[in-house]
PDB file of C-alpha atoms in Angstrom:
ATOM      1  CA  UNK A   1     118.834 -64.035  60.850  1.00 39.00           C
ATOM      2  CA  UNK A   2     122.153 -64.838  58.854  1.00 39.00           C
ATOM      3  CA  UNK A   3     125.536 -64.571  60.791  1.00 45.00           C
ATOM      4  CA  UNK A   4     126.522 -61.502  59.061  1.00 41.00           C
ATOM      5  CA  UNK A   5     123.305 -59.485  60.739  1.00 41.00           C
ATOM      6  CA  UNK A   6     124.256 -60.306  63.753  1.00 47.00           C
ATOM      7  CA  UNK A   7     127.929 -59.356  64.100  1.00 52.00           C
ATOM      8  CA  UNK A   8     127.944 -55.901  66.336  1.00 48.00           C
ATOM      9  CA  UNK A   9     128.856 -52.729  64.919  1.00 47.00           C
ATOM     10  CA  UNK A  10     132.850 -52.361  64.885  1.00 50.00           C
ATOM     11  CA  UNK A  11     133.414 -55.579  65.050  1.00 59.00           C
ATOM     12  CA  UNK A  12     135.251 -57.554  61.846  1.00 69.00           C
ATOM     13  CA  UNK A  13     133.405 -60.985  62.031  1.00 73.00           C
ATOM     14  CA  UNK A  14     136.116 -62.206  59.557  1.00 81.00           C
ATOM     15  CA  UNK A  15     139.051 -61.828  61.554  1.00 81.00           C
ATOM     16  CA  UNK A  16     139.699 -64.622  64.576  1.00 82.00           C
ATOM     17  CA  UNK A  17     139.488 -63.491  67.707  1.00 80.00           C
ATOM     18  CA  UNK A  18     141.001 -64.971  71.180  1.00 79.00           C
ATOM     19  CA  UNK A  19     138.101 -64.810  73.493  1.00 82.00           C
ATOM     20  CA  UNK A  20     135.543 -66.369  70.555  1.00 85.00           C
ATOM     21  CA  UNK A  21     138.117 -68.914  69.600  1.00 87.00           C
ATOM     22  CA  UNK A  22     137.860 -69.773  73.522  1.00 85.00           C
ATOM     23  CA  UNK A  23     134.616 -69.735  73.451  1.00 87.00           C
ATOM     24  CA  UNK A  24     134.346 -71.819  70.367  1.00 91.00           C
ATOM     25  CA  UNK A  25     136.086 -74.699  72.174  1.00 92.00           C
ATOM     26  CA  UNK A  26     134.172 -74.549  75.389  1.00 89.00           C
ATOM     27  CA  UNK A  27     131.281 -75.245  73.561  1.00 86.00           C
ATOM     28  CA  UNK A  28     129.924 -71.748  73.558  1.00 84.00           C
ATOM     29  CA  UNK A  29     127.717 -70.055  70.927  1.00 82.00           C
ATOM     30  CA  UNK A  30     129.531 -66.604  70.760  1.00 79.00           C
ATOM     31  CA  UNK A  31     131.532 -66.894  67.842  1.00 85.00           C
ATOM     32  CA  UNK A  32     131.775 -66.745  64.081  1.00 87.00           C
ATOM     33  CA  UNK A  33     132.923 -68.411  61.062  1.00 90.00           C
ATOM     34  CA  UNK A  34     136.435 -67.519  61.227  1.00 90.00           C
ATOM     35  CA  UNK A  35     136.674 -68.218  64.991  1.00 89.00           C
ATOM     36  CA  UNK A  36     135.374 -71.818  63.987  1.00 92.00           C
ATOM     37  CA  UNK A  37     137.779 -72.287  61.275  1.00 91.00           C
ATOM     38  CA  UNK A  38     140.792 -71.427  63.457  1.00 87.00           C
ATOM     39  CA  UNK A  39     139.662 -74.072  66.268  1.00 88.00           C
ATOM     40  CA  UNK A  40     139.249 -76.673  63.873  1.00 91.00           C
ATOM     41  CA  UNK A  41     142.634 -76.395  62.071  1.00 85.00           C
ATOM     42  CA  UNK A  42     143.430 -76.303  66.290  1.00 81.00           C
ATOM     43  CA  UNK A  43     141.240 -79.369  66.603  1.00 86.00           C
ATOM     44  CA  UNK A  44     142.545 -80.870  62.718  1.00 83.00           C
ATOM     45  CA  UNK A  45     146.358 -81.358  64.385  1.00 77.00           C
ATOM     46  CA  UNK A  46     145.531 -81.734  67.885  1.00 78.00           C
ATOM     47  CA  UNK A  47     141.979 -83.142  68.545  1.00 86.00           C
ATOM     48  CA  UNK A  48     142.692 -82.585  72.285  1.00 88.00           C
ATOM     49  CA  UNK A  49     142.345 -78.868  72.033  1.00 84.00           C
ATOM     50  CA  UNK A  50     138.905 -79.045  73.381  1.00 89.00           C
ATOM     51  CA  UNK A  51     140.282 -81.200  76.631  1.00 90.00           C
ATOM     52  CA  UNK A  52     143.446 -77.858  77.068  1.00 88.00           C
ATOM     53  CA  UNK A  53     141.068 -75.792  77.135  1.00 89.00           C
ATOM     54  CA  UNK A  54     138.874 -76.970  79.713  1.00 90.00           C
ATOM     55  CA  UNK A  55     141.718 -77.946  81.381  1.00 92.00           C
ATOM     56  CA  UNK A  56     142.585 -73.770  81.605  1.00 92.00           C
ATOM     57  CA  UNK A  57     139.298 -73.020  82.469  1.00 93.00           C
ATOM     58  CA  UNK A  58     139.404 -75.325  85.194  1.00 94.00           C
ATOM     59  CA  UNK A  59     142.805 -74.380  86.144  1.00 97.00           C
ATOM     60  CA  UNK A  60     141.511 -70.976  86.662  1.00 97.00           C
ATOM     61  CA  UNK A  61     138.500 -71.668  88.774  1.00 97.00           C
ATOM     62  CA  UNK A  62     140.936 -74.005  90.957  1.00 97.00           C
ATOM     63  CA  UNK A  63     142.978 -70.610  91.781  1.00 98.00           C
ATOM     64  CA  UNK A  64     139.867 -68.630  92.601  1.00 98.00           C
ATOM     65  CA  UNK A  65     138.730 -71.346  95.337  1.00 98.00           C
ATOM     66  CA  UNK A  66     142.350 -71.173  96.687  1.00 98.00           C
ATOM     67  CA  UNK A  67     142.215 -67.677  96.623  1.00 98.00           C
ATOM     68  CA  UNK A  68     139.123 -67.153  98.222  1.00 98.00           C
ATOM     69  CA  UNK A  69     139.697 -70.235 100.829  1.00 97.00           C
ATOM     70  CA  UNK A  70     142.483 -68.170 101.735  1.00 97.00           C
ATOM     71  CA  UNK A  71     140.670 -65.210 102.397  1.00 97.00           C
ATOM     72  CA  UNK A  72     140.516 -62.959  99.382  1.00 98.00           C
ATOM     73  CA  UNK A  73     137.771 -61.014  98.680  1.00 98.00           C
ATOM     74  CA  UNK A  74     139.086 -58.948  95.573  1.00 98.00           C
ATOM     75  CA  UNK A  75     139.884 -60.908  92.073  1.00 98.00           C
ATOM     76  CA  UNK A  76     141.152 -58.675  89.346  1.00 98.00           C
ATOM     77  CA  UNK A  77     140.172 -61.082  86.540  1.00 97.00           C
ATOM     78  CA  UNK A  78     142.104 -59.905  83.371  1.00 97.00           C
ATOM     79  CA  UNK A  79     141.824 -61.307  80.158  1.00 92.00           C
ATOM     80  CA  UNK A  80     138.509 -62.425  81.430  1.00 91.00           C
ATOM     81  CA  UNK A  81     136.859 -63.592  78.596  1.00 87.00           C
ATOM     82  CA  UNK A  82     133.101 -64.619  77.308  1.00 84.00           C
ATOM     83  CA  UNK A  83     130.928 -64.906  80.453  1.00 84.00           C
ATOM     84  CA  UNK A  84     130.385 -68.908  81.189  1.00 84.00           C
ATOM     85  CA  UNK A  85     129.087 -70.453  84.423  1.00 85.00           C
ATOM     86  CA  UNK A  86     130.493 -70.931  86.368  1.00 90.00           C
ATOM     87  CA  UNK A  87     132.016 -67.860  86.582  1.00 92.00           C
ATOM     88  CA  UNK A  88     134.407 -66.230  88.695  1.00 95.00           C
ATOM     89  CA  UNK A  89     132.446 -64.696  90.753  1.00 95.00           C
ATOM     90  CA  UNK A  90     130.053 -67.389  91.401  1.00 96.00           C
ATOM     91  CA  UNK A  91     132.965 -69.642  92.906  1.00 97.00           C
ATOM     92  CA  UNK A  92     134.773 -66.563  94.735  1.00 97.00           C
ATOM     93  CA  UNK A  93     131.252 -65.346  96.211  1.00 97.00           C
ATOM     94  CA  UNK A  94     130.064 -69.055  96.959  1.00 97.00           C
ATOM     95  CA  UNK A  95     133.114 -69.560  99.389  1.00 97.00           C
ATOM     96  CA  UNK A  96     133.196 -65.367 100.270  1.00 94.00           C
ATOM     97  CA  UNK A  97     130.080 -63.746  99.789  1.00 95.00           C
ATOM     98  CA  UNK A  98     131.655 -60.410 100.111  1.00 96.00           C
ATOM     99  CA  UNK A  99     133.997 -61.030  97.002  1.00 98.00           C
ATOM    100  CA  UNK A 100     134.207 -58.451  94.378  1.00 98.00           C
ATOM    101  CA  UNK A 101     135.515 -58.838  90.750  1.00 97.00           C
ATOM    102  CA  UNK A 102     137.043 -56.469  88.543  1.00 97.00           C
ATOM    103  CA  UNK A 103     136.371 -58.555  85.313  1.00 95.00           C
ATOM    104  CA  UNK A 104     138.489 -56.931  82.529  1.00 95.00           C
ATOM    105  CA  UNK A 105     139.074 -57.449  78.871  1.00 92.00           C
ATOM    106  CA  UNK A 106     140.469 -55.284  76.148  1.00 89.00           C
ATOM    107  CA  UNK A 107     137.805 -56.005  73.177  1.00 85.00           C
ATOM    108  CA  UNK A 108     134.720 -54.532  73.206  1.00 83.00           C
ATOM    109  CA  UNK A 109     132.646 -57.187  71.771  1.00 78.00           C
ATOM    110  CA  UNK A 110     134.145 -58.973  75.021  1.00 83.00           C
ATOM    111  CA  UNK A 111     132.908 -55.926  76.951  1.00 84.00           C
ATOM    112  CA  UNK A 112     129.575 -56.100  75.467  1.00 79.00           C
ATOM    113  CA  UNK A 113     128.615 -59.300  75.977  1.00 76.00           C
ATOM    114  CA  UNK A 114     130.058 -58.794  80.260  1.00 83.00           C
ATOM    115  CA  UNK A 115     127.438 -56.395  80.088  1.00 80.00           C
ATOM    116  CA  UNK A 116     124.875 -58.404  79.004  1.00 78.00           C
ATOM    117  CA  UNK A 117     125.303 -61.206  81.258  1.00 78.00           C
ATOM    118  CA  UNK A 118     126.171 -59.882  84.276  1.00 82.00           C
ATOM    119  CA  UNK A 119     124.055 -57.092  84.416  1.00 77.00           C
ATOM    120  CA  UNK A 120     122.593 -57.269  87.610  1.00 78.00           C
ATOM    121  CA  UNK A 121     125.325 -59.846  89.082  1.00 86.00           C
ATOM    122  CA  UNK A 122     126.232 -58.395  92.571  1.00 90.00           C
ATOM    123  CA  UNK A 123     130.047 -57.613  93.114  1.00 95.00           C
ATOM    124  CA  UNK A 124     131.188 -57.990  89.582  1.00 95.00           C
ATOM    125  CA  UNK A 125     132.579 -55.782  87.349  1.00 95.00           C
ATOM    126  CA  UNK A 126     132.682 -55.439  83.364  1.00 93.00           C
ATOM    127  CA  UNK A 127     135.906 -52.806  82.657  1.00 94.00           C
ATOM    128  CA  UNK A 128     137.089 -52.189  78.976  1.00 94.00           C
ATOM    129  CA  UNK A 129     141.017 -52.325  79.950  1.00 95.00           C
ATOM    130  CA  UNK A 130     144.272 -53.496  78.305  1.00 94.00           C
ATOM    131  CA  UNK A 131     146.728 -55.234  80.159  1.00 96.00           C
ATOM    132  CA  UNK A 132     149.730 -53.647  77.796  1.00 95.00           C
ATOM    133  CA  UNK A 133     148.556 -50.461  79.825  1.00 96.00           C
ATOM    134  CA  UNK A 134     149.156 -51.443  82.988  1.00 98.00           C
ATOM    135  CA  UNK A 135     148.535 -48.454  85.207  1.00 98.00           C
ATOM    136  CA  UNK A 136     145.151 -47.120  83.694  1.00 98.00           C
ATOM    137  CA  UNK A 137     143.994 -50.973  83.997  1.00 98.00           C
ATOM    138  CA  UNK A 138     144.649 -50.586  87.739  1.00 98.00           C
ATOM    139  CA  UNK A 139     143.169 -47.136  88.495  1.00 98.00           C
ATOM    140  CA  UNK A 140     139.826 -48.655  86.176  1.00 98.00           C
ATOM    141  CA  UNK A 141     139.897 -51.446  88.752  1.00 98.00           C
ATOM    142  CA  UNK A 142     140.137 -49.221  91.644  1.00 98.00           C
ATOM    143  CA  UNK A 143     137.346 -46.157  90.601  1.00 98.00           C
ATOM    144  CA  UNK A 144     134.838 -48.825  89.095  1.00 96.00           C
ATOM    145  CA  UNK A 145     135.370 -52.169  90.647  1.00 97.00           C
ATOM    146  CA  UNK A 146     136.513 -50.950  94.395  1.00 98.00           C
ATOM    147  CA  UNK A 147     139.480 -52.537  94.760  1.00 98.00           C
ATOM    148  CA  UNK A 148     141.707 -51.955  97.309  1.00 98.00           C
ATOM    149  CA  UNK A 149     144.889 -52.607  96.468  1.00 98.00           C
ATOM    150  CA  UNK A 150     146.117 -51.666  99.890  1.00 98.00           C
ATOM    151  CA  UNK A 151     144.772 -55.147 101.064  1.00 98.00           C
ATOM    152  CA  UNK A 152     145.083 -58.694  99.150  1.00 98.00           C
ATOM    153  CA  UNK A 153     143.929 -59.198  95.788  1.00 98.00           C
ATOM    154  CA  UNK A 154     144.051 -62.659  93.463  1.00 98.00           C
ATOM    155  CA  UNK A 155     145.730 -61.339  90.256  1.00 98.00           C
ATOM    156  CA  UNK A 156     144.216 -63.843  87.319  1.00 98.00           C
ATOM    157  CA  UNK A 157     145.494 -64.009  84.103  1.00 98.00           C
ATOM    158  CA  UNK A 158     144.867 -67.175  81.930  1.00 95.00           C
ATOM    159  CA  UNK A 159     145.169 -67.343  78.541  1.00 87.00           C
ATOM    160  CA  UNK A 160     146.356 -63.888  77.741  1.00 92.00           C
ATOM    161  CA  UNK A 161     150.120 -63.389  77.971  1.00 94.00           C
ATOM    162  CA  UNK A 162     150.859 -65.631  75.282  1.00 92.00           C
ATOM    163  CA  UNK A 163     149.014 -63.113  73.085  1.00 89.00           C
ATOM    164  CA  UNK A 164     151.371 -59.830  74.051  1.00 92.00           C
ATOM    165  CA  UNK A 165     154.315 -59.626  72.109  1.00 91.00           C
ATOM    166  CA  UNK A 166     157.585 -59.464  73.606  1.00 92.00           C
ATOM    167  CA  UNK A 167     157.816 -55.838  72.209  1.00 92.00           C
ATOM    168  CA  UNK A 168     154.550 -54.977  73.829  1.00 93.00           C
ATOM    169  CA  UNK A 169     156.202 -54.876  77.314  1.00 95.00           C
ATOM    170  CA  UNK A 170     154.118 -58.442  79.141  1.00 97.00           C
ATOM    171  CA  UNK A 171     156.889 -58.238  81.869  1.00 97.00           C
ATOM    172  CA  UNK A 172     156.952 -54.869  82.648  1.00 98.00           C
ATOM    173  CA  UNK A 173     153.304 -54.849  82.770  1.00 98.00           C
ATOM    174  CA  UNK A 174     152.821 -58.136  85.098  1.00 98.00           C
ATOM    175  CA  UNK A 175     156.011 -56.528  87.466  1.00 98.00           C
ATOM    176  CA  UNK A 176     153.695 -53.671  87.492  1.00 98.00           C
ATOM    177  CA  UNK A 177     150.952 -55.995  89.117  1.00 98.00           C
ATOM    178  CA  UNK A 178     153.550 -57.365  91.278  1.00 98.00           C
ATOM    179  CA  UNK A 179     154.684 -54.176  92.615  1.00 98.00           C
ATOM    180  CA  UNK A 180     150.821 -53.022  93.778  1.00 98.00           C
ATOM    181  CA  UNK A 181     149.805 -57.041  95.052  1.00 98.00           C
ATOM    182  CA  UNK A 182     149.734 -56.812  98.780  1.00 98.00           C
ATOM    183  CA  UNK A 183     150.910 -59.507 101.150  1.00 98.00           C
ATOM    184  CA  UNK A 184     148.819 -62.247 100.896  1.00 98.00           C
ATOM    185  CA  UNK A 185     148.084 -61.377  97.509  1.00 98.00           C
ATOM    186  CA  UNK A 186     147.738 -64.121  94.502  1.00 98.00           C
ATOM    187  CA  UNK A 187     149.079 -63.898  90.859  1.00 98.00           C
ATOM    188  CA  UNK A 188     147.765 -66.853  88.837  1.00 98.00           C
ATOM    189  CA  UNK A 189     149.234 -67.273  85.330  1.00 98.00           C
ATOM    190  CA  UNK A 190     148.729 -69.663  82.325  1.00 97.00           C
ATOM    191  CA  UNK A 191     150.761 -69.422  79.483  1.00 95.00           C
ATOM    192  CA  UNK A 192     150.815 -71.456  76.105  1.00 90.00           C
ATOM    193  CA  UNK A 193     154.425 -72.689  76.031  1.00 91.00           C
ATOM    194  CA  UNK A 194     157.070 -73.909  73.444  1.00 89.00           C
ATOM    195  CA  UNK A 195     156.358 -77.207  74.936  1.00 84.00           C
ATOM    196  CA  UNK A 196     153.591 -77.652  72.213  1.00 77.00           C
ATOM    197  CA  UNK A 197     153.758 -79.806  69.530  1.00 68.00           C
ATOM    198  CA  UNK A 198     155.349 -78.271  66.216  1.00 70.00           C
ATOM    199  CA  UNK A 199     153.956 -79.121  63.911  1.00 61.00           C
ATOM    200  CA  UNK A 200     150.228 -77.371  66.011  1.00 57.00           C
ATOM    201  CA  UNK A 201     152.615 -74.215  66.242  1.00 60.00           C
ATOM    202  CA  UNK A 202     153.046 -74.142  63.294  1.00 64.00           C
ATOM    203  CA  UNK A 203     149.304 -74.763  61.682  1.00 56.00           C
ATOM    204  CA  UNK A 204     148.161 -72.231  64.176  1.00 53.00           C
ATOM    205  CA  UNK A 205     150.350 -69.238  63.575  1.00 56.00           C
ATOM    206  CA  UNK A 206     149.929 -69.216  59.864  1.00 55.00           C
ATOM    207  CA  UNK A 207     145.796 -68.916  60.587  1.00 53.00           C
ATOM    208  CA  UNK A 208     146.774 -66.196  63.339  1.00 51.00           C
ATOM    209  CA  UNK A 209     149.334 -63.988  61.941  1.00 58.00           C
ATOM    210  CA  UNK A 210     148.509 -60.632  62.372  1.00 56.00           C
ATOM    211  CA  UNK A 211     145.484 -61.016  63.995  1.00 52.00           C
ATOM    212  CA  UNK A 212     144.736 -60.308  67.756  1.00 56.00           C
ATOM    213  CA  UNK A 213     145.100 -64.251  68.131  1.00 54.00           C
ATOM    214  CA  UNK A 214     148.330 -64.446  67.470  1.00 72.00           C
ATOM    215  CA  UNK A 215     150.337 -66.643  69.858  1.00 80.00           C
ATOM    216  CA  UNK A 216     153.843 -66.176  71.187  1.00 86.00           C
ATOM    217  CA  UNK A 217     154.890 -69.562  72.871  1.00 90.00           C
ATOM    218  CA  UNK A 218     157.490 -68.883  75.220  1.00 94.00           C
ATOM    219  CA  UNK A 219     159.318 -71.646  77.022  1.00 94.00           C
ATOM    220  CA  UNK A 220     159.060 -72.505  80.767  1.00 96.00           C
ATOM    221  CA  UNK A 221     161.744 -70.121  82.046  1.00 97.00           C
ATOM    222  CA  UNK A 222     160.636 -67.491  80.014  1.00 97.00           C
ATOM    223  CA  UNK A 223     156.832 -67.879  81.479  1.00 97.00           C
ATOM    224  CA  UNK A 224     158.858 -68.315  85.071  1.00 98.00           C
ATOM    225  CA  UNK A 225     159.986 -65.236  84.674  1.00 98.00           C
ATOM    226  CA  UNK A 226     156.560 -63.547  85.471  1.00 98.00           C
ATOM    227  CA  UNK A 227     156.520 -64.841  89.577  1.00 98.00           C
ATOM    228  CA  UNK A 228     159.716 -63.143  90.049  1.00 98.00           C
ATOM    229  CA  UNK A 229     160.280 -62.306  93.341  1.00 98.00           C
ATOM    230  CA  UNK A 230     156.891 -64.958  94.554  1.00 98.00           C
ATOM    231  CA  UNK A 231     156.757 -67.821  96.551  1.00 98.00           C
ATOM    232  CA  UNK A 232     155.314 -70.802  94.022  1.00 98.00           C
ATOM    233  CA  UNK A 233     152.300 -73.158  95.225  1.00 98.00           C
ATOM    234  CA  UNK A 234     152.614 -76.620  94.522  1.00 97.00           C
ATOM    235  CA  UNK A 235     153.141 -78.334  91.644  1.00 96.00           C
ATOM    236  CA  UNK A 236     154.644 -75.067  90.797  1.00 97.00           C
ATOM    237  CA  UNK A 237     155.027 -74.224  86.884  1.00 98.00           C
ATOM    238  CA  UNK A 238     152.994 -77.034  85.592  1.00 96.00           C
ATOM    239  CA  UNK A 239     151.018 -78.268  82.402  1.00 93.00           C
ATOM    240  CA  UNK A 240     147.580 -77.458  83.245  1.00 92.00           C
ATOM    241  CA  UNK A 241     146.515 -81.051  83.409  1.00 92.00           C
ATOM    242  CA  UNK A 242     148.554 -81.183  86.545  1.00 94.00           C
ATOM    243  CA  UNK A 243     147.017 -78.893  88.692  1.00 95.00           C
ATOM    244  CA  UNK A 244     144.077 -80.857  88.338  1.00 93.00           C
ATOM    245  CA  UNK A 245     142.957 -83.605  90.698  1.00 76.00           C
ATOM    246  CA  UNK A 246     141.545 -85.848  87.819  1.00 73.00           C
ATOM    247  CA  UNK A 247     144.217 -88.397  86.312  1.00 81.00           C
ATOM    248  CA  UNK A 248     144.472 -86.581  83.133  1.00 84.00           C
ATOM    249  CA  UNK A 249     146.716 -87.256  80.283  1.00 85.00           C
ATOM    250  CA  UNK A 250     148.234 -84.334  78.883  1.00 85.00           C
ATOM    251  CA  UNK A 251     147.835 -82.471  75.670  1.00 85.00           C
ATOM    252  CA  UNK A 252     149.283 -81.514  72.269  1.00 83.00           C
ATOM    253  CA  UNK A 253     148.740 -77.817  72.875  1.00 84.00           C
ATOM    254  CA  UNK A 254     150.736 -77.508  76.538  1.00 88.00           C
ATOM    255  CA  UNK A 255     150.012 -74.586  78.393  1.00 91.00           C
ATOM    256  CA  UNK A 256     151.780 -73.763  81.824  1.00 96.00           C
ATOM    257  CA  UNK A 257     150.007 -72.507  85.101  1.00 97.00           C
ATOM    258  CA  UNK A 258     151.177 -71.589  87.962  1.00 98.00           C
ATOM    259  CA  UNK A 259     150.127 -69.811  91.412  1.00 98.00           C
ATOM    260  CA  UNK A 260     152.797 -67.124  93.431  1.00 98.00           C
ATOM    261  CA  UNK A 261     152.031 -65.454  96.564  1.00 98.00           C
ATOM    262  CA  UNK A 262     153.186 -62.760  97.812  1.00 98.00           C
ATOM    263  CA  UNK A 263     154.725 -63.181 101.518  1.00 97.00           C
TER     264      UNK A 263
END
């Protein structure tokens, strides 16, 4: 069956998207043409790309085993992606059974494929949710994941800020989160920052312009400024690479992680 058959209804198989692009460099199969041509002008300037984004993937994965060895049950996994193993839930759950995930994206084809794969996959969640609307993303995770944000939750969001505009409100959304996290709680961030080399800024923006993989590299204090008011876990704001136990040379595209808590 030719590429074109397969694309899902709605969906514009000629336009890059985020998640696919993602998926693209992890390896996976869910993507399409113009996905693929995006990652390679990635991979063209900077043939590390594939390494960053394991790297993220990685990061994130570290922060659900610190999360869970910490004692949270409830992740509210935004921006969540593709399904790959492992996935969240399989590390949360392997370390506390009784985890549950909210596991939210904002595109549908994103949404579709959660279904698919985790149909079936106890405690987790698939929920059609946008993170520039904060407060119906939190009620979704409440009346169809269960969580209770009256106890502590692990906040995750990798690899999505960096694709809301400043005038799409990304601090006023993650203060929102802030404001709900209970003591104990977790907010883990990564964040492409200005950091990267040029000259990749610049080959990827003119693929993404306009498109919902469009990229808005903010610089370290900027990306700081969504732990306001958290206490940072070492390394603190870091390159992703450094988070990780491996001694791993870092990357063109730098992306910044980082772990608060909530005392």
């Amino acid at each position: 069956m030719s590429e074109s058959k397969r694309v899902p209804v709605g969906v514009d198989p000629f336009r890059p998207n985020p998640a696919r692009v993602y998926n693209y460099m992890l390896g996976g199969k869910d993507n399409y043409d113009a996905d693929r041509l995006v990652g390679d002008r990635m991979l063209q300037v900077a043939p590390d790309t594939k390494d960053t984004a394991w790297h993220s993937r990685n990061f994130l994965l570290l922060a659900v085993r610190k999360a869970a060895e910490a004692g949270i049950r409830q992740f509210v996994d935004i921006g969540a992606g593709i399904p790959i193993t492992p996935n969240v839930h399989e590390v949360a759950q392997g370390i506390e059974p009784t985890a549950i995930v909210a596991s939210i994206d904002y595109d549908p084809v994103v949404h579709a494929h959660s279904n698919a794969l985790l149909t079936g996959a106890p405690g987790v969640t698939p929920i059609l949710a946008d993170i520039r609307e904060p407060d119906k993303l939190l009620e979704l995770a409440s009346a169809e994941a269960g969580i209770d944000f009256s106890q502590p939750v692990a906040f995750l969001i990798v690899g999505v800020l960096h694709y809301v505009m400043d005038d799409e409100g990304p601090y006023d959304a993650i203060a929102r989160f802030r404001e709900v996290m209970a003591p104990g709680s977790l907010l883990a961030i990564q964040h492409a920052s200005t950091n990267t080399h040029p000259f990749f800024k610049t080959t990827s923006s003119n693929d993404t312009v306009g498109s919902p993989a469009q990229v808005d590299f903010r610089p370290p204090e900027q990306v700081q400024r969504f732990f306001e008011g958290l206490e940072m876990l070492p390394p603190g704001l870091a390159a992703a690479n450094e988070w990780l136990e491996e001694d791993l040379k870092p990357t063109k595209l730098v992306v910044l992680c980082g772990i608060g808590r909530k005392n």
